[in-house]
Amino acid sequence: MKIISVREHPEYKDKAIDYISSKWSAPRAVYDDCITHGITSTNPLPQWYLLEKEGEIIGCAGLITNDFISRMDLYPWVCGVFIEEAHRGNAYASLLLKKAQEDAVKGGFDHLYLSTDHIGYYEKYGYRYIGQGYHPWGEESRIYQIDL
């Protein structure tokens, strides 16, 4: 199992853009622009990760300033956590969450947030529900926080 930080391994940039954009609904150009500029940013954010098992990409996540949600006073956010269905149930997402937490600490942050509709999943990894947030497209999501 290998967690690949795209910032630390820019040779994975195109693979990350292709993979992450195939899993989430934002246009590919959003991920291309964010990941490309994130590689050389002097800011601690954004960060993008791939999870590789036996040479195959099986998951991804990001560490960003805002996850298209109304609570812009809160940051950073873990976003885009995804594990291929065939590999779910093995706590592989926890590896991506841990890497994002480590990088958030390195960036000088005390808390980490995420928005989701999943209830009961992120609590297993120490996240606690703190309220609702609202997306520009009219939906709402649960907001979770973990102290770092």
Coordinates of N, CA, C and O in Angstrom, one line a residue:
M1 N 0.9 -1.2 0.0 CA 0.0 0.0 0.0 C 0.9 1.2 0.0 O 1.8 1.3 0.8
K2 N 0.6 2.2 -0.9 CA 1.4 3.4 -1.0 C 0.5 4.6 -1.1 O -0.4 4.6 -2.0
I3 N 0.8 5.6 -0.3 CA 0.1 6.9 -0.4 C 1.0 7.8 -1.2 O 2.2 8.0 -0.8
I4 N 0.5 8.3 -2.2 CA 1.3 9.2 -3.1 C 0.8 10.6 -2.9 O -0.3 11.0 -3.2
S5 N 1.7 11.5 -2.4 CA 1.4 12.9 -2.4 C 1.8 13.5 -3.7 O 3.0 13.4 -4.1
V6 N 0.9 14.1 -4.4 CA 1.2 14.6 -5.8 C 2.1 15.8 -5.7 O 3.0 15.9 -6.6
R7 N 2.1 16.5 -4.6 CA 3.1 17.6 -4.4 C 4.5 17.0 -4.3 O 5.4 17.6 -4.8
E8 N 4.6 15.9 -3.6 CA 5.9 15.3 -3.4 C 6.4 14.5 -4.6 O 7.6 14.2 -4.7
H9 N 5.4 14.1 -5.4 CA 5.7 13.2 -6.6 C 4.9 13.8 -7.8 O 3.9 13.2 -8.2
P10 N 5.4 15.0 -8.3 CA 4.7 15.6 -9.4 C 4.6 14.8 -10.7 O 3.8 15.1 -11.5
E11 N 5.4 13.7 -10.8 CA 5.3 12.9 -11.9 C 3.9 12.2 -12.0 O 3.5 11.6 -13.0
Y12 N 3.2 12.2 -10.9 CA 1.8 11.6 -10.8 C 0.7 12.6 -11.2 O -0.4 12.3 -11.1
K13 N 1.1 13.8 -11.5 CA 0.1 14.9 -11.7 C -1.0 14.5 -12.7 O -2.2 14.6 -12.4
D14 N -0.6 14.1 -13.9 CA -1.6 13.7 -14.9 C -2.5 12.6 -14.5 O -3.7 12.5 -14.7
K15 N -1.9 11.6 -13.9 CA -2.6 10.4 -13.4 C -3.6 10.8 -12.3 O -4.8 10.4 -12.3
A16 N -3.2 11.7 -11.4 CA -4.0 12.2 -10.4 C -5.2 13.0 -10.9 O -6.4 12.8 -10.5
I17 N -4.9 13.9 -11.9 CA -6.0 14.7 -12.5 C -7.0 13.8 -13.1 O -8.2 13.9 -13.0
D18 N -6.6 12.8 -13.9 CA -7.5 11.9 -14.6 C -8.3 11.1 -13.6 O -9.5 11.0 -13.7
Y19 N -7.6 10.5 -12.6 CA -8.3 9.7 -11.6 C -9.3 10.5 -10.8 O -10.5 10.1 -10.7
I20 N -8.9 11.5 -10.2 CA -9.7 12.3 -9.3 C -10.9 12.9 -10.0 O -12.1 12.8 -9.6
S21 N -10.7 13.4 -11.2 CA -11.8 14.0 -12.0 C -12.8 12.9 -12.5 O -13.9 13.2 -12.7
S22 N -12.3 11.7 -12.6 CA -13.2 10.6 -13.0 C -14.1 10.2 -11.8 O -15.2 9.5 -12.1
K23 N -13.8 10.5 -10.6 CA -14.5 10.0 -9.4 C -15.5 11.1 -8.9 O -16.4 10.8 -8.2
W24 N -15.3 12.4 -9.2 CA -16.1 13.5 -8.7 C -16.6 14.3 -9.8 O -16.1 14.4 -10.9
S25 N -17.7 15.0 -9.5 CA -18.5 15.7 -10.5 C -17.9 17.1 -11.0 O -18.4 17.6 -12.0
A26 N -17.0 17.7 -10.3 CA -16.5 18.9 -10.8 C -15.8 18.7 -12.2 O -15.2 17.6 -12.4
P27 N -15.8 19.7 -13.0 CA -15.1 19.5 -14.3 C -13.7 19.2 -14.2 O -13.0 19.7 -13.2
R28 N -13.1 18.4 -15.1 CA -11.7 18.1 -15.1 C -10.8 19.3 -15.0 O -9.8 19.3 -14.3
A29 N -11.2 20.4 -15.6 CA -10.4 21.6 -15.6 C -10.2 22.1 -14.2 O -9.1 22.7 -13.9
V30 N -11.2 21.9 -13.3 CA -11.0 22.4 -11.9 C -9.9 21.6 -11.2 O -9.0 22.2 -10.6
Y31 N -9.9 20.3 -11.4 CA -8.8 19.5 -10.8 C -7.5 19.8 -11.5 O -6.4 19.8 -10.8
D32 N -7.5 19.9 -12.8 CA -6.2 20.2 -13.5 C -5.6 21.5 -13.0 O -4.4 21.5 -12.6
D33 N -6.4 22.5 -12.9 CA -5.9 23.8 -12.4 C -5.4 23.8 -11.0 O -4.3 24.2 -10.6
C34 N -6.2 23.2 -10.1 CA -5.9 23.1 -8.7 C -4.6 22.2 -8.4 O -3.7 22.6 -7.7
I35 N -4.6 21.1 -9.0 CA -3.5 20.2 -8.8 C -2.2 20.7 -9.4 O -1.1 20.7 -8.8
T36 N -2.3 21.2 -10.6 CA -1.1 21.8 -11.3 C -0.5 22.9 -10.5 O 0.7 22.9 -10.2
H37 N -1.3 23.8 -10.0 CA -0.8 25.0 -9.2 C -0.4 24.6 -7.8 O 0.5 25.2 -7.2
G38 N -1.1 23.6 -7.3 CA -0.8 23.1 -5.9 C 0.6 22.5 -5.8 O 1.2 22.6 -4.7
I39 N 1.1 21.9 -6.9 CA 2.4 21.3 -6.8 C 3.5 22.3 -6.5 O 4.4 21.9 -5.7
T40 N 3.4 23.5 -7.0 CA 4.5 24.5 -6.8 C 4.2 25.5 -5.8 O 4.9 26.5 -5.6
S41 N 3.0 25.5 -5.2 CA 2.6 26.5 -4.2 C 3.5 26.5 -3.0 O 3.9 25.5 -2.5
T42 N 3.7 27.7 -2.5 CA 4.5 27.8 -1.3 C 3.5 27.7 -0.1 O 4.0 27.6 1.1
N43 N 2.2 27.8 -0.3 CA 1.2 27.6 0.8 C 1.1 26.1 1.1 O 1.4 25.2 0.2
P44 N 0.7 25.8 2.3 CA 0.6 24.3 2.6 C -0.6 23.7 1.9 O -0.7 22.4 1.9
L45 N -1.5 24.4 1.4 CA -2.7 23.9 0.7 C -2.7 24.4 -0.8 O -2.2 25.5 -1.0
P46 N -3.2 23.7 -1.7 CA -3.8 22.4 -1.6 C -2.8 21.2 -1.6 O -1.7 21.4 -2.1
Q47 N -3.3 20.1 -1.2 CA -2.5 18.8 -1.3 C -3.5 17.8 -1.9 O -4.7 17.8 -1.6
W48 N -2.9 16.9 -2.7 CA -3.8 15.9 -3.4 C -3.0 14.5 -3.2 O -1.8 14.5 -3.3
Y49 N -3.8 13.5 -3.0 CA -3.2 12.2 -2.7 C -3.9 11.1 -3.5 O -5.1 11.1 -3.8
L50 N -3.1 10.1 -3.9 CA -3.5 8.9 -4.5 C -3.2 7.7 -3.6 O -2.1 7.8 -3.0
L51 N -4.0 6.7 -3.6 CA -3.7 5.5 -2.8 C -3.5 4.4 -3.9 O -4.3 4.1 -4.7
E52 N -2.3 3.8 -3.8 CA -1.9 2.8 -4.8 C -1.7 1.4 -4.1 O -1.1 1.4 -3.0
K53 N -2.2 0.4 -4.7 CA -2.1 -1.0 -4.2 C -1.6 -1.8 -5.3 O -2.3 -1.9 -6.3
E54 N -0.5 -2.4 -5.2 CA 0.1 -3.3 -6.2 C 0.1 -2.7 -7.6 O -0.3 -3.3 -8.6
G55 N 0.5 -1.4 -7.6 CA 0.6 -0.7 -8.9 C -0.7 -0.1 -9.5 O -0.7 0.5 -10.5
E56 N -1.8 -0.3 -8.8 CA -3.1 0.1 -9.2 C -3.6 1.3 -8.3 O -3.5 1.1 -7.1
I57 N -4.1 2.4 -8.8 CA -4.7 3.4 -8.0 C -6.1 2.9 -7.6 O -6.9 2.6 -8.4
I58 N -6.3 2.9 -6.3 CA -7.5 2.4 -5.7 C -8.3 3.5 -4.9 O -9.3 3.2 -4.4
G59 N -7.7 4.7 -4.8 CA -8.3 5.7 -4.0 C -7.7 7.1 -4.1 O -6.6 7.2 -4.7
C60 N -8.3 8.1 -3.5 CA -7.8 9.4 -3.6 C -8.4 10.3 -2.5 O -9.4 9.9 -1.8
A61 N -7.8 11.4 -2.3 CA -8.3 12.4 -1.3 C -7.6 13.7 -1.6 O -6.5 13.7 -2.3
G62 N -8.1 14.8 -1.0 CA -7.5 16.1 -1.1 C -7.5 16.8 0.2 O -8.3 16.4 1.1
L63 N -6.7 17.8 0.3 CA -6.6 18.7 1.5 C -6.6 20.1 0.9 O -5.7 20.5 0.3
I64 N -7.8 20.8 1.1 CA -8.0 22.1 0.5 C -8.5 23.1 1.4 O -8.8 22.8 2.6
T65 N -8.7 24.4 0.9 CA -9.1 25.5 1.7 C -10.7 25.5 1.9 O -11.1 26.0 2.9
N66 N -11.4 25.0 0.9 CA -12.9 25.0 1.1 C -13.5 23.9 0.2 O -13.1 23.8 -1.0
D67 N -14.4 23.1 0.7 CA -15.0 22.0 -0.1 C -16.4 22.4 -0.7 O -17.4 21.7 -0.5
F68 N -16.4 23.6 -1.4 CA -17.7 24.0 -2.0 C -18.8 24.1 -1.0 O -19.9 23.6 -1.2
I69 N -18.5 24.7 0.2 CA -19.5 24.7 1.3 C -19.4 26.1 2.0 O -18.4 26.8 2.0
S70 N -20.6 26.4 2.6 CA -20.8 27.8 3.1 C -19.9 28.1 4.3 O -19.6 29.3 4.5
R71 N -19.3 27.2 5.0 CA -18.5 27.5 6.2 C -17.1 27.8 5.8 O -16.1 27.1 6.1
M72 N -16.9 29.0 5.1 CA -15.6 29.4 4.7 C -14.7 29.9 5.8 O -13.5 30.2 5.6
D73 N -15.3 30.0 7.0 CA -14.5 30.3 8.2 C -13.7 29.2 8.7 O -12.8 29.3 9.6
L74 N -14.0 28.0 8.2 CA -13.4 26.7 8.7 C -12.4 26.2 7.6 O -12.8 26.2 6.4
Y75 N -11.2 25.9 7.9 CA -10.3 25.2 7.0 C -9.1 24.7 7.8 O -8.8 25.2 8.9
P76 N -8.4 23.8 7.2 CA -8.5 23.1 5.9 C -9.6 22.0 5.9 O -10.0 21.6 7.0
W77 N -9.9 21.5 4.7 CA -10.9 20.5 4.5 C -10.3 19.3 3.9 O -9.5 19.4 2.9
V78 N -10.6 18.1 4.3 CA -10.4 16.9 3.6 C -11.5 16.8 2.6 O -12.7 17.0 2.9
C79 N -11.2 16.5 1.3 CA -12.2 16.4 0.3 C -11.9 15.2 -0.6 O -10.8 14.6 -0.6
G80 N -12.9 14.8 -1.4 CA -12.7 13.8 -2.4 C -12.2 12.5 -1.9 O -11.6 11.8 -2.7
V81 N -12.6 12.1 -0.7 CA -12.2 10.8 -0.2 C -12.9 9.7 -1.0 O -14.1 9.7 -1.0
F82 N -12.2 8.9 -1.7 CA -12.8 7.8 -2.5 C -11.9 6.6 -2.5 O -10.7 6.7 -2.6
I83 N -12.6 5.4 -2.3 CA -11.9 4.1 -2.4 C -12.8 3.3 -3.4 O -14.0 3.2 -3.3
E84 N -12.1 2.6 -4.3 CA -12.8 1.8 -5.3 C -13.6 0.7 -4.5 O -13.2 0.2 -3.5
E85 N -14.8 0.5 -5.0 CA -15.7 -0.4 -4.4 C -15.1 -1.8 -4.0 O -15.4 -2.3 -2.9
A86 N -14.3 -2.3 -4.9 CA -13.8 -3.6 -4.7 C -12.8 -3.7 -3.5 O -12.5 -4.7 -2.9
H87 N -12.4 -2.5 -3.0 CA -11.4 -2.4 -2.0 C -12.0 -1.8 -0.7 O -11.2 -1.6 0.3
R88 N -13.2 -1.5 -0.7 CA -13.9 -1.0 0.5 C -14.0 -2.0 1.6 O -14.0 -3.2 1.3
G89 N -14.1 -1.5 2.9 CA -14.2 -2.4 4.0 C -12.9 -2.8 4.6 O -12.9 -3.7 5.5
N90 N -11.8 -2.2 4.1 CA -10.5 -2.5 4.6 C -9.9 -1.3 5.4 O -8.7 -1.4 5.7
A91 N -10.6 -0.3 5.6 CA -10.1 0.9 6.3 C -9.0 1.6 5.5 O -8.2 2.3 6.1
Y92 N -9.0 1.5 4.2 CA -8.0 2.1 3.4 C -8.2 3.7 3.4 O -7.2 4.4 3.3
A93 N -9.4 4.1 3.5 CA -9.6 5.6 3.6 C -8.9 6.2 4.8 O -8.4 7.3 4.8
S94 N -8.7 5.4 5.9 CA -8.1 5.9 7.1 C -6.6 6.3 6.8 O -6.1 7.2 7.4
L95 N -6.0 5.6 5.8 CA -4.6 5.9 5.4 C -4.6 7.3 4.8 O -3.7 8.1 5.1
L96 N -5.5 7.6 3.9 CA -5.6 8.9 3.3 C -5.9 10.0 4.3 O -5.3 11.1 4.3
L97 N -6.8 9.7 5.2 CA -7.2 10.7 6.3 C -6.0 11.0 7.2 O -5.7 12.1 7.5
K98 N -5.2 10.0 7.5 CA -4.0 10.2 8.3 C -3.0 11.0 7.6 O -2.4 11.9 8.3
K99 N -2.8 10.8 6.3 CA -1.8 11.6 5.6 C -2.3 13.1 5.5 O -1.5 14.0 5.7
A100 N -3.6 13.3 5.3 CA -4.1 14.7 5.3 C -3.9 15.3 6.7 O -3.6 16.5 6.7
Q101 N -4.2 14.6 7.7 CA -4.0 15.1 9.1 C -2.5 15.5 9.3 O -2.2 16.5 9.9
E102 N -1.6 14.6 8.9 CA -0.2 14.9 9.1 C 0.2 16.2 8.3 O 0.9 17.0 8.9
D103 N -0.3 16.3 7.1 CA 0.1 17.5 6.3 C -0.6 18.7 6.9 O 0.0 19.8 6.8
A104 N -1.8 18.6 7.4 CA -2.4 19.8 8.1 C -1.6 20.2 9.3 O -1.5 21.4 9.5
V105 N -1.1 19.3 10.1 CA -0.3 19.6 11.2 C 1.0 20.3 10.7 O 1.4 21.4 11.2
K106 N 1.6 19.8 9.7 CA 2.8 20.4 9.1 C 2.5 21.9 8.6 O 3.4 22.7 8.7
G107 N 1.3 22.1 8.2 CA 0.9 23.4 7.7 C 0.5 24.4 8.8 O 0.2 25.5 8.5
G108 N 0.6 23.9 10.1 CA 0.3 24.7 11.2 C -1.2 24.8 11.6 O -1.6 25.7 12.4
F109 N -2.0 23.9 11.2 CA -3.4 23.9 11.5 C -3.7 23.1 12.8 O -3.0 22.1 13.0
D110 N -4.7 23.5 13.5 CA -5.1 22.8 14.7 C -6.3 21.9 14.5 O -6.6 21.0 15.4
H111 N -7.1 22.1 13.5 CA -8.3 21.3 13.2 C -8.3 20.9 11.7 O -7.7 21.6 10.9
L112 N -9.1 19.9 11.4 CA -9.3 19.5 10.1 C -10.8 19.2 9.9 O -11.4 18.7 10.9
Y113 N -11.4 19.6 8.8 CA -12.8 19.5 8.6 C -13.1 18.6 7.4 O -12.3 18.5 6.5
L114 N -14.4 18.1 7.3 CA -14.8 17.5 6.1 C -16.4 17.6 6.1 O -17.0 17.8 7.1
S115 N -16.9 17.6 4.8 CA -18.3 17.6 4.7 C -18.7 16.3 4.0 O -18.1 15.8 3.1
T116 N -19.9 15.7 4.4 CA -20.3 14.4 3.9 C -21.8 14.2 4.2 O -22.3 14.9 5.1
D117 N -22.3 13.3 3.6 CA -23.7 12.8 3.9 C -23.6 11.5 4.7 O -24.6 11.0 5.1
H118 N -22.4 10.9 4.8 CA -22.2 9.7 5.6 C -22.3 9.9 7.1 O -21.7 10.8 7.6
I119 N -23.1 9.1 7.7 CA -23.3 9.2 9.1 C -22.7 7.9 9.7 O -23.0 6.8 9.3
G120 N -21.8 8.0 10.7 CA -21.2 6.9 11.4 C -19.9 6.4 10.8 O -19.2 5.6 11.4
Y121 N -19.5 6.9 9.6 CA -18.2 6.5 9.0 C -17.0 7.2 9.6 O -16.1 6.6 10.1
Y122 N -17.0 8.5 9.5 CA -15.9 9.3 9.9 C -15.7 9.4 11.4 O -14.6 9.6 11.9
E123 N -16.8 9.2 12.1 CA -16.7 9.1 13.6 C -15.8 8.0 14.0 O -15.1 8.2 15.1
K124 N -15.7 6.9 13.3 CA -14.7 5.9 13.6 C -13.3 6.3 13.6 O -12.4 5.7 14.3
Y125 N -13.0 7.4 12.9 CA -11.6 7.9 12.8 C -11.4 9.2 13.6 O -10.4 9.9 13.4
G126 N -12.3 9.5 14.6 CA -12.1 10.6 15.5 C -12.8 11.9 15.1 O -12.7 12.9 15.8
Y127 N -13.5 11.9 14.0 CA -14.2 13.1 13.5 C -15.5 13.2 14.3 O -16.2 12.2 14.6
R128 N -15.9 14.5 14.6 CA -17.2 14.7 15.3 C -18.0 15.7 14.5 O -17.5 16.7 14.0
Y129 N -19.3 15.4 14.5 CA -20.3 16.3 13.8 C -20.4 17.6 14.5 O -20.5 17.7 15.8
I130 N -20.3 18.7 13.8 CA -20.4 20.1 14.4 C -21.5 20.9 13.8 O -21.7 22.0 14.2
G131 N -22.2 20.4 12.7 CA -23.3 21.2 12.2 C -23.5 20.9 10.7 O -22.7 20.2 10.1
Q132 N -24.4 21.7 10.1 CA -24.7 21.6 8.7 C -24.0 22.7 7.9 O -23.8 23.8 8.5
G133 N -23.7 22.4 6.7 CA -23.2 23.4 5.8 C -24.0 23.4 4.5 O -24.7 22.4 4.2
Y134 N -23.9 24.4 3.7 CA -24.7 24.5 2.5 C -23.9 24.7 1.3 O -22.9 25.5 1.3
H135 N -24.2 24.0 0.2 CA -23.5 24.1 -1.0 C -24.1 25.0 -2.0 O -25.3 25.3 -2.0
P136 N -23.3 25.6 -2.9 CA -23.8 26.5 -3.9 C -24.9 26.0 -4.8 O -25.8 26.7 -5.3
W137 N -25.0 24.7 -5.0 CA -26.0 24.0 -5.8 C -27.3 23.7 -5.0 O -28.2 23.1 -5.6
G138 N -27.4 24.2 -3.8 CA -28.7 24.1 -3.0 C -28.8 22.9 -2.1 O -29.8 22.8 -1.4
E139 N -27.8 22.1 -2.0 CA -27.8 20.9 -1.1 C -27.1 21.3 0.2 O -26.4 22.3 0.2
E140 N -27.3 20.5 1.2 CA -26.6 20.7 2.4 C -25.8 19.4 2.8 O -26.2 18.3 2.3
S141 N -24.8 19.5 3.6 CA -24.0 18.3 4.1 C -23.7 18.5 5.5 O -23.6 19.6 6.1
R142 N -23.4 17.4 6.2 CA -22.9 17.4 7.5 C -21.5 17.8 7.6 O -20.7 17.5 6.7
I143 N -21.1 18.6 8.6 CA -19.7 19.0 8.7 C -19.1 18.3 9.9 O -19.8 18.3 11.0
Y144 N -17.9 17.8 9.8 CA -17.2 17.1 10.8 C -15.9 17.8 11.1 O -15.3 18.4 10.2
Q145 N -15.4 17.7 12.3 CA -14.1 18.3 12.7 C -13.3 17.2 13.5 O -13.9 16.4 14.2
I146 N -12.0 17.3 13.3 CA -11.1 16.5 14.1 C -10.1 17.5 14.7 O -9.6 18.4 13.9
D147 N -9.7 17.4 15.9 CA -8.6 18.2 16.5 C -7.3 17.5 16.2 O -7.2 16.3 16.3
L148 N -6.4 18.3 15.8 CA -5.1 17.7 15.4 C -4.0 17.8 16.5 O -4.2 18.6 17.4

